[in-house]
PDB file of C-alpha atoms in Angstrom:
ATOM      1  CA  MET A 257     -93.370-118.215 111.332  1.00 46.00           C
ATOM      2  CA  ASN A 258     -95.976-120.234 112.806  1.00 51.00           C
ATOM      3  CA  GLU A 259     -94.014-121.990 115.675  1.00 53.00           C
ATOM      4  CA  PHE A 260     -95.884-124.906 115.283  1.00 54.00           C
ATOM      5  CA  GLY A 261     -96.567-125.100 111.292  1.00 58.00           C
ATOM      6  CA  ILE A 262     -95.344-126.883 108.598  1.00 63.00           C
ATOM      7  CA  GLU A 263     -92.585-124.790 107.633  1.00 65.00           C
ATOM      8  CA  HIS A 264     -91.304-125.253 111.493  1.00 62.00           C
ATOM      9  CA  VAL A 265     -91.648-129.075 111.027  1.00 64.00           C
ATOM     10  CA  TRP A 266     -89.313-128.596 108.067  1.00 66.00           C
ATOM     11  CA  GLN A 267     -86.847-126.465 109.934  1.00 64.00           C
ATOM     12  CA  GLN A 268     -86.619-128.293 113.035  1.00 65.00           C
ATOM     13  CA  GLY A 269     -86.925-131.642 111.785  1.00 66.00           C
ATOM     14  CA  ASP A 270     -83.855-134.307 111.669  1.00 75.00           C
ATOM     15  CA  ILE A 271     -82.783-136.358 108.503  1.00 82.00           C
ATOM     16  CA  VAL A 272     -85.392-138.812 109.234  1.00 82.00           C
ATOM     17  CA  THR A 273     -88.390-136.295 109.436  1.00 80.00           C
ATOM     18  CA  ARG A 274     -87.165-134.277 106.252  1.00 84.00           C
ATOM     19  CA  SER A 275     -86.776-137.945 104.126  1.00 88.00           C
ATOM     20  CA  VAL A 276     -90.338-139.027 105.153  1.00 88.00           C
ATOM     21  CA  ALA A 277     -91.374-135.489 103.824  1.00 87.00           C
ATOM     22  CA  LEU A 278     -89.801-135.667 100.787  1.00 91.00           C
ATOM     23  CA  VAL A 279     -90.741-139.294 100.135  1.00 94.00           C
ATOM     24  CA  LEU A 280     -94.631-138.710 100.744  1.00 93.00           C
ATOM     25  CA  LEU A 281     -94.057-135.074  98.107  1.00 93.00           C
ATOM     26  CA  VAL A 282     -92.487-137.627  95.331  1.00 96.00           C
ATOM     27  CA  MET A 283     -95.139-140.058  95.870  1.00 96.00           C
ATOM     28  CA  SER A 284     -97.738-137.041  95.754  1.00 95.00           C
ATOM     29  CA  VAL A 285     -96.347-135.826  92.464  1.00 96.00           C
ATOM     30  CA  MET A 286     -95.933-139.355  91.014  1.00 96.00           C
ATOM     31  CA  SER A 287     -99.839-140.135  91.850  1.00 96.00           C
ATOM     32  CA  TRP A 288    -100.907-136.989  90.555  1.00 96.00           C
ATOM     33  CA  SER A 289     -98.635-137.308  87.108  1.00 96.00           C
ATOM     34  CA  VAL A 290    -100.066-140.811  86.672  1.00 95.00           C
ATOM     35  CA  ILE A 291    -103.895-139.490  87.505  1.00 96.00           C
ATOM     36  CA  VAL A 292    -103.999-136.735  85.267  1.00 95.00           C
ATOM     37  CA  ILE A 293    -101.956-138.987  82.442  1.00 94.00           C
ATOM     38  CA  LYS A 294    -104.411-141.736  82.321  1.00 93.00           C
ATOM     39  CA  CYS A 295    -107.527-139.436  82.733  1.00 92.00           C
ATOM     40  CA  ILE A 296    -106.076-138.011  79.603  1.00 92.00           C
ATOM     41  CA  GLN A 297    -105.544-141.287  77.901  1.00 90.00           C
ATOM     42  CA  GLY A 298    -108.944-142.565  78.815  1.00 90.00           C
ATOM     43  CA  THR A 299    -111.057-139.519  77.618  1.00 89.00           C
ATOM     44  CA  GLY A 300    -109.115-140.055  74.068  1.00 88.00           C
ATOM     45  CA  LEU A 301    -109.507-143.423  73.990  1.00 89.00           C
ATOM     46  CA  ARG A 302    -113.387-143.099  74.853  1.00 89.00           C
ATOM     47  CA  LYS A 303    -113.781-140.854  72.090  1.00 87.00           C
ATOM     48  CA  ILE A 304    -111.871-143.300  69.602  1.00 86.00           C
ATOM     49  CA  ALA A 305    -114.657-145.822  70.670  1.00 87.00           C
ATOM     50  CA  LEU A 306    -117.297-143.412  69.996  1.00 86.00           C
ATOM     51  CA  ARG A 307    -115.987-142.864  66.509  1.00 84.00           C
ATOM     52  CA  THR A 308    -115.124-146.599  65.797  1.00 84.00           C
ATOM     53  CA  LYS A 309    -118.982-147.614  66.554  1.00 81.00           C
ATOM     54  CA  HIS A 310    -120.409-144.925  64.348  1.00 80.00           C
ATOM     55  CA  ARG A 311    -117.719-144.900  61.330  1.00 83.00           C
ATOM     56  CA  PHE A 312    -116.003-148.124  61.208  1.00 83.00           C
ATOM     57  CA  TRP A 313    -119.127-150.528  60.230  1.00 82.00           C
ATOM     58  CA  SER A 314    -120.781-147.607  58.093  1.00 82.00           C
ATOM     59  CA  GLU A 315    -117.660-147.815  55.777  1.00 81.00           C
ATOM     60  CA  LYS A 316    -117.928-149.933  52.545  1.00 80.00           C
ATOM     61  CA  THR A 317    -114.890-151.387  52.243  1.00 80.00           C
ATOM     62  CA  LEU A 318    -112.203-152.752  54.700  1.00 80.00           C
ATOM     63  CA  PRO A 319    -109.603-150.769  53.833  1.00 82.00           C
ATOM     64  CA  ALA A 320    -111.538-147.082  54.290  1.00 85.00           C
ATOM     65  CA  ALA A 321    -112.860-148.606  57.659  1.00 84.00           C
ATOM     66  CA  ILE A 322    -110.168-149.329  59.111  1.00 83.00           C
ATOM     67  CA  ASP A 323    -108.251-145.483  57.434  1.00 84.00           C
ATOM     68  CA  SER A 324    -111.528-144.278  59.553  1.00 82.00           C
ATOM     69  CA  LEU A 325    -110.247-145.158  62.451  1.00 82.00           C
ATOM     70  CA  GLY A 326    -107.232-142.427  62.326  1.00 79.00           C
ATOM     71  CA  ASN A 327    -103.345-143.112  62.444  1.00 78.00           C
ATOM     72  CA  SER A 328    -103.303-142.562  66.175  1.00 75.00           C
ATOM     73  CA  ALA A 329    -100.350-145.111  67.615  1.00 75.00           C
ATOM     74  CA  ASN A 330    -102.479-145.568  70.850  1.00 81.00           C
ATOM     75  CA  ASN A 331    -105.501-146.934  69.006  1.00 87.00           C
ATOM     76  CA  PRO A 332    -106.395-150.382  70.318  1.00 89.00           C
ATOM     77  CA  PHE A 333    -109.342-150.829  67.443  1.00 90.00           C
ATOM     78  CA  ARG A 334    -107.045-149.972  64.895  1.00 88.00           C
ATOM     79  CA  ASP A 335    -104.511-152.502  66.321  1.00 89.00           C
ATOM     80  CA  LEU A 336    -107.413-155.152  66.374  1.00 89.00           C
ATOM     81  CA  ALA A 337    -108.438-154.399  63.118  1.00 88.00           C
ATOM     82  CA  ILE A 338    -105.188-154.509  61.147  1.00 88.00           C
ATOM     83  CA  ALA A 339    -104.052-157.998  63.498  1.00 87.00           C
ATOM     84  CA  GLY A 340    -107.024-159.568  61.882  1.00 86.00           C
ATOM     85  CA  HIS A 341    -106.831-158.308  58.393  1.00 83.00           C
ATOM     86  CA  ALA A 342    -103.201-159.313  59.096  1.00 83.00           C
ATOM     87  CA  ALA A 343    -103.798-162.940  60.507  1.00 81.00           C
ATOM     88  CA  MET A 344    -106.228-163.570  57.808  1.00 80.00           C
ATOM     89  CA  SER A 345    -103.913-162.407  54.908  1.00 76.00           C
ATOM     90  CA  HIS A 346    -101.366-164.682  56.362  1.00 72.00           C
ATOM     91  CA  GLN A 347    -103.726-167.643  56.729  1.00 67.00           C
ATOM     92  CA  TYR A 348    -104.809-167.346  53.015  1.00 67.00           C
ATOM     93  CA  ASN A 349    -101.363-166.620  51.687  1.00 66.00           C
ATOM     94  CA  ILE A 350     -99.163-169.301  53.775  1.00 63.00           C
ATOM     95  CA  GLU A 351     -97.616-172.603  52.359  1.00 51.00           C
ATOM     96  CA  ALA A 352     -98.270-175.748  53.791  1.00 48.00           C
ATOM     97  CA  GLY A 353     -96.488-176.244  57.214  1.00 51.00           C
ATOM     98  CA  ILE A 354     -97.187-176.654  60.781  1.00 50.00           C
ATOM     99  CA  SER A 355     -98.854-173.696  61.116  1.00 52.00           C
ATOM    100  CA  ASN A 356    -101.384-174.010  58.183  1.00 56.00           C
ATOM    101  CA  ASN A 357    -102.823-177.248  60.178  1.00 58.00           C
ATOM    102  CA  LEU A 358    -104.013-174.467  62.670  1.00 62.00           C
ATOM    103  CA  ASP A 359    -108.192-173.730  61.851  1.00 74.00           C
ATOM    104  CA  ILE A 360    -108.339-170.456  60.326  1.00 79.00           C
ATOM    105  CA  SER A 361    -111.003-169.404  63.306  1.00 82.00           C
ATOM    106  CA  ASP A 362    -108.565-170.256  65.758  1.00 82.00           C
ATOM    107  CA  TRP A 363    -105.730-168.389  64.045  1.00 82.00           C
ATOM    108  CA  LEU A 364    -107.918-165.271  63.971  1.00 85.00           C
ATOM    109  CA  ALA A 365    -109.149-165.894  67.726  1.00 86.00           C
ATOM    110  CA  ARG A 366    -105.551-165.956  68.611  1.00 87.00           C
ATOM    111  CA  GLU A 367    -104.174-163.407  66.924  1.00 87.00           C
ATOM    112  CA  LEU A 368    -107.000-160.811  68.355  1.00 89.00           C
ATOM    113  CA  LYS A 369    -106.278-162.066  71.545  1.00 91.00           C
ATOM    114  CA  ASN A 370    -102.452-161.034  71.302  1.00 90.00           C
ATOM    115  CA  SER A 371    -103.534-157.404  70.466  1.00 90.00           C
ATOM    116  CA  ILE A 372    -106.151-157.252  73.121  1.00 91.00           C
ATOM    117  CA  ASP A 373    -103.454-158.860  75.978  1.00 91.00           C
ATOM    118  CA  ASP A 374    -101.351-156.231  74.535  1.00 90.00           C
ATOM    119  CA  ASN A 375    -103.847-153.090  74.821  1.00 89.00           C
ATOM    120  CA  SER A 376    -104.773-154.462  78.407  1.00 90.00           C
ATOM    121  CA  ALA A 377    -101.295-154.156  79.420  1.00 90.00           C
ATOM    122  CA  ARG A 378    -100.898-150.694  78.122  1.00 89.00           C
ATOM    123  CA  LEU A 379    -104.162-149.565  80.062  1.00 90.00           C
ATOM    124  CA  GLN A 380    -102.869-150.866  83.320  1.00 90.00           C
ATOM    125  CA  SER A 381     -99.762-149.548  82.888  1.00 90.00           C
ATOM    126  CA  GLY A 382     -99.376-146.814  85.908  1.00 90.00           C
ATOM    127  CA  LEU A 383    -102.142-148.703  88.367  1.00 93.00           C
ATOM    128  CA  GLY A 384     -99.421-150.508  90.141  1.00 93.00           C
ATOM    129  CA  ILE A 385     -97.901-146.991  91.209  1.00 95.00           C
ATOM    130  CA  LEU A 386    -101.175-145.836  92.475  1.00 95.00           C
ATOM    131  CA  ALA A 387    -101.962-148.890  94.206  1.00 95.00           C
ATOM    132  CA  SER A 388     -98.414-148.950  95.772  1.00 95.00           C
ATOM    133  CA  ILE A 389     -98.906-145.167  96.699  1.00 96.00           C
ATOM    134  CA  GLY A 390    -102.215-145.766  98.153  1.00 95.00           C
ATOM    135  CA  SER A 391    -101.052-148.723 100.475  1.00 94.00           C
ATOM    136  CA  THR A 392     -97.652-147.474 101.644  1.00 95.00           C
ATOM    137  CA  ALA A 393     -98.530-143.565 101.641  1.00 95.00           C
ATOM    138  CA  PRO A 394    -100.484-143.559 105.214  1.00 94.00           C
ATOM    139  CA  PHE A 395     -97.590-145.890 106.842  1.00 94.00           C
ATOM    140  CA  VAL A 396     -95.050-143.742 105.392  1.00 93.00           C
ATOM    141  CA  GLY A 397     -96.324-140.638 107.383  1.00 91.00           C
ATOM    142  CA  LEU A 398     -96.901-142.649 110.498  1.00 91.00           C
ATOM    143  CA  LEU A 399     -93.163-143.407 110.483  1.00 90.00           C
ATOM    144  CA  GLY A 400     -92.889-139.416 110.609  1.00 86.00           C
ATOM    145  CA  THR A 401     -95.125-139.274 112.767  1.00 86.00           C
ATOM    146  CA  VAL A 402     -94.245-141.718 115.661  1.00 88.00           C
ATOM    147  CA  TRP A 403     -90.573-140.197 114.822  1.00 83.00           C
ATOM    148  CA  GLY A 404     -91.655-136.929 115.764  1.00 80.00           C
ATOM    149  CA  ILE A 405     -93.587-138.039 118.716  1.00 82.00           C
ATOM    150  CA  TYR A 406     -90.435-139.771 120.135  1.00 80.00           C
ATOM    151  CA  HIS A 407     -88.724-136.795 119.926  1.00 75.00           C
ATOM    152  CA  ALA A 408     -91.464-134.203 121.041  1.00 73.00           C
ATOM    153  CA  LEU A 409     -91.348-136.786 124.005  1.00 77.00           C
ATOM    154  CA  GLN A 410     -87.670-136.227 124.647  1.00 74.00           C
ATOM    155  CA  SER A 411     -87.998-132.665 124.475  1.00 71.00           C
ATOM    156  CA  ILE A 412     -90.761-132.617 126.942  1.00 72.00           C
ATOM    157  CA  SER A 413     -88.856-134.648 129.311  1.00 73.00           C
ATOM    158  CA  MET A 414     -86.120-132.168 129.545  1.00 73.00           C
ATOM    159  CA  VAL A 415     -88.778-129.365 131.111  1.00 69.00           C
ATOM    160  CA  ASP A 416     -89.238-129.020 134.765  1.00 69.00           C
ATOM    161  CA  GLN A 417     -92.999-128.409 134.822  1.00 69.00           C
ATOM    162  CA  PRO A 418     -94.236-129.201 131.162  1.00 65.00           C
ATOM    163  CA  ASP A 419     -98.026-127.839 130.744  1.00 65.00           C
ATOM    164  CA  LEU A 420    -100.317-128.441 127.666  1.00 64.00           C
ATOM    165  CA  ALA A 421     -98.747-126.054 125.469  1.00 62.00           C
ATOM    166  CA  HIS A 422     -95.546-128.001 125.726  1.00 62.00           C
ATOM    167  CA  VAL A 423     -97.204-131.381 125.391  1.00 65.00           C
ATOM    168  CA  ALA A 424     -99.821-130.460 122.349  1.00 63.00           C
ATOM    169  CA  GLY A 425     -97.478-128.655 120.460  1.00 64.00           C
ATOM    170  CA  PRO A 426     -94.976-131.096 119.402  1.00 67.00           C
ATOM    171  CA  VAL A 427     -97.360-133.593 119.233  1.00 72.00           C
ATOM    172  CA  GLY A 428     -99.569-131.832 116.790  1.00 72.00           C
ATOM    173  CA  GLU A 429     -96.500-130.915 114.950  1.00 71.00           C
ATOM    174  CA  ALA A 430     -95.655-134.231 114.875  1.00 76.00           C
ATOM    175  CA  LEU A 431     -99.529-135.731 113.548  1.00 82.00           C
ATOM    176  CA  ILE A 432     -99.069-133.384 110.291  1.00 84.00           C
ATOM    177  CA  MET A 433     -96.882-136.272 109.062  1.00 86.00           C
ATOM    178  CA  THR A 434     -99.734-138.618 109.211  1.00 90.00           C
ATOM    179  CA  ALA A 435    -102.347-136.210 107.513  1.00 90.00           C
ATOM    180  CA  PHE A 436     -99.612-135.674 104.880  1.00 90.00           C
ATOM    181  CA  GLY A 437     -99.631-139.174 104.455  1.00 93.00           C
ATOM    182  CA  LEU A 438    -103.286-139.568 104.068  1.00 94.00           C
ATOM    183  CA  PHE A 439    -103.396-136.343 101.772  1.00 94.00           C
ATOM    184  CA  VAL A 440    -101.289-138.359  99.154  1.00 95.00           C
ATOM    185  CA  ALA A 441    -102.948-141.530  99.667  1.00 95.00           C
ATOM    186  CA  ILE A 442    -106.659-140.918  99.512  1.00 96.00           C
ATOM    187  CA  PRO A 443    -106.018-139.265  95.995  1.00 96.00           C
ATOM    188  CA  ALA A 444    -104.357-142.250  94.981  1.00 96.00           C
ATOM    189  CA  VAL A 445    -107.088-145.084  96.219  1.00 96.00           C
ATOM    190  CA  LEU A 446    -109.413-142.935  94.462  1.00 96.00           C
ATOM    191  CA  GLY A 447    -107.814-142.508  91.227  1.00 95.00           C
ATOM    192  CA  PHE A 448    -107.039-146.022  90.974  1.00 95.00           C
ATOM    193  CA  ASN A 449    -110.632-147.243  91.424  1.00 96.00           C
ATOM    194  CA  THR A 450    -111.811-144.499  89.112  1.00 94.00           C
ATOM    195  CA  ILE A 451    -109.399-145.366  86.504  1.00 94.00           C
ATOM    196  CA  SER A 452    -109.984-149.401  86.582  1.00 93.00           C
ATOM    197  CA  ARG A 453    -113.463-148.851  86.235  1.00 93.00           C
ATOM    198  CA  ARG A 454    -113.244-146.872  83.250  1.00 92.00           C
ATOM    199  CA  ASN A 455    -110.553-149.386  82.139  1.00 92.00           C
ATOM    200  CA  ARG A 456    -113.036-152.024  82.170  1.00 92.00           C
ATOM    201  CA  THR A 457    -115.691-150.533  80.539  1.00 91.00           C
ATOM    202  CA  LEU A 458    -113.142-149.826  77.652  1.00 92.00           C
ATOM    203  CA  GLN A 459    -112.038-153.372  77.978  1.00 91.00           C
ATOM    204  CA  HIS A 460    -115.359-154.780  77.318  1.00 92.00           C
ATOM    205  CA  ALA A 461    -115.621-152.315  74.290  1.00 90.00           C
ATOM    206  CA  ILE A 462    -112.763-153.752  72.602  1.00 91.00           C
ATOM    207  CA  ALA A 463    -113.430-157.238  73.419  1.00 91.00           C
ATOM    208  CA  ARG A 464    -116.901-156.512  71.943  1.00 90.00           C
ATOM    209  CA  PHE A 465    -115.278-154.602  68.703  1.00 90.00           C
ATOM    210  CA  ALA A 466    -112.826-158.054  68.503  1.00 90.00           C
ATOM    211  CA  HIS A 467    -116.110-160.297  68.766  1.00 90.00           C
ATOM    212  CA  ASP A 468    -117.238-158.306  65.916  1.00 87.00           C
ATOM    213  CA  LEU A 469    -114.397-158.276  63.593  1.00 87.00           C
ATOM    214  CA  HIS A 470    -113.953-161.743  64.297  1.00 87.00           C
ATOM    215  CA  ALA A 471    -117.279-162.673  62.966  1.00 86.00           C
ATOM    216  CA  TYR A 472    -116.655-160.178  60.060  1.00 83.00           C
ATOM    217  CA  TYR A 473    -113.179-161.747  59.112  1.00 82.00           C
ATOM    218  CA  LEU A 474    -114.886-165.335  58.900  1.00 81.00           C
ATOM    219  CA  THR A 475    -118.510-164.858  57.362  1.00 80.00           C
ATOM    220  CA  GLY A 476    -118.250-161.135  55.902  1.00 71.00           C
ATOM    221  CA  SER A 477    -120.548-159.551  58.306  1.00 67.00           C
ATOM    222  CA  ARG A 478    -121.368-158.459  61.251  1.00 63.00           C
ATOM    223  CA  ILE A 479    -123.045-160.035  64.444  1.00 55.00           C
ATOM    224  CA  THR A 480    -125.694-157.180  65.156  1.00 54.00           C
ATOM    225  CA  SER A 481    -127.612-157.187  68.335  1.00 48.00           C
ATOM    226  CA  THR A 482    -130.807-158.550  66.701  1.00 46.00           C
ATOM    227  CA  GLU A 483    -128.886-161.637  65.603  1.00 47.00           C
ATOM    228  CA  VAL A 484    -127.377-161.944  68.745  1.00 42.00           C
ATOM    229  CA  THR A 485    -130.835-161.806  70.382  1.00 46.00           C
ATOM    230  CA  GLU A 486    -132.275-164.602  67.686  1.00 46.00           C
ATOM    231  CA  LEU A 487    -129.542-166.904  68.503  1.00 40.00           C
ATOM    232  CA  ARG A 488    -130.525-166.510  72.157  1.00 46.00           C
ATOM    233  CA  ALA A 489    -133.849-167.565  71.479  1.00 47.00           C
ATOM    234  CA  VAL A 490    -132.520-170.608  69.310  1.00 46.00           C
ATOM    235  CA  ASP A 491    -130.532-171.506  72.402  1.00 46.00           C
ATOM    236  CA  ALA A 492    -133.275-171.488  74.665  1.00 49.00           C
ATOM    237  CA  GLU A 493    -135.386-173.561  72.102  1.00 50.00           C
ATOM    238  CA  THR A 494    -132.926-175.886  71.593  1.00 49.00           C
ATOM    239  CA  GLY A 495    -131.130-176.361  74.894  1.00 49.00           C
ATOM    240  CA  HIS A 496    -127.604-175.911  73.110  1.00 44.00           C
ATOM    241  CA  ARG A 497    -125.458-173.221  74.273  1.00 42.00           C
ATOM    242  CA  VAL A 498    -124.324-170.747  71.968  1.00 39.00           C
ATOM    243  CA  GLN A 499    -120.775-169.275  73.356  1.00 43.00           C
ATOM    244  CA  PRO A 500    -119.706-165.706  72.259  1.00 40.00           C
ATOM    245  CA  PHE A 501    -116.223-164.921  71.833  1.00 39.00           C
ATOM    246  CA  ARG A 502    -114.247-163.933  74.423  1.00 40.00           C
ATOM    247  CA  ALA A 503    -110.455-163.205  74.832  1.00 38.00           C
ATOM    248  CA  GLY A 504    -108.641-166.391  75.388  1.00 39.00           C
ATOM    249  CA  GLN A 505    -111.120-168.249  73.743  1.00 41.00           C
ATOM    250  CA  SER A 506    -111.211-169.704  70.334  1.00 39.00           C
ATOM    251  CA  VAL A 507    -114.462-169.596  67.983  1.00 37.00           C
TER     252      VAL A 507
END
């Protein structure tokens, strides 16, 4: 057995050293679990986004378009289409009352926003774990190092004539905890940044789809990129600002 290796740290360590090592191990398992799950989820959602872009608007009827999105429970685009359809059906069939005073565009925008918020919360789930692990794991490892150096210095003080071997071995052994903390933190930080960037791309696609749905349910047609360009040209000529639909806004 290596006298100054990880196995030696575990066997010779006290309750604090072992607790720190176990905490870092649990953090590492949690971090990689979240990273793997979110990567699988993100890959699936990107495929759904591409399928939605190519299939949904090519269908001739709304029920067929919704069916083309599949039956996956984790499909924000299907959730949006169903939420919009339900909002329009409710608004058309509702009897006179308080909610009937709400403009149909506002009602639809509100329901689409609620669906976007729900799906955004699902996309962000797990990122808090990665952020916490990425920020705290180095300090947990540092705690183990400080504790190990303290006990190493105590052991060295008991030696009559300590040399470099007596000092370098225990101190280097204690520094393993710092390395372990960094080993846990770095993947968590990289995973957090990568997943956050992918989530922003997906949220943009979801918001764009919600905009198209809002236009479709109100006008019966989808606003194309050509029409958007024309609207911007009119905006430039008239000086009036054309506001696009965004989550949290009424149209």
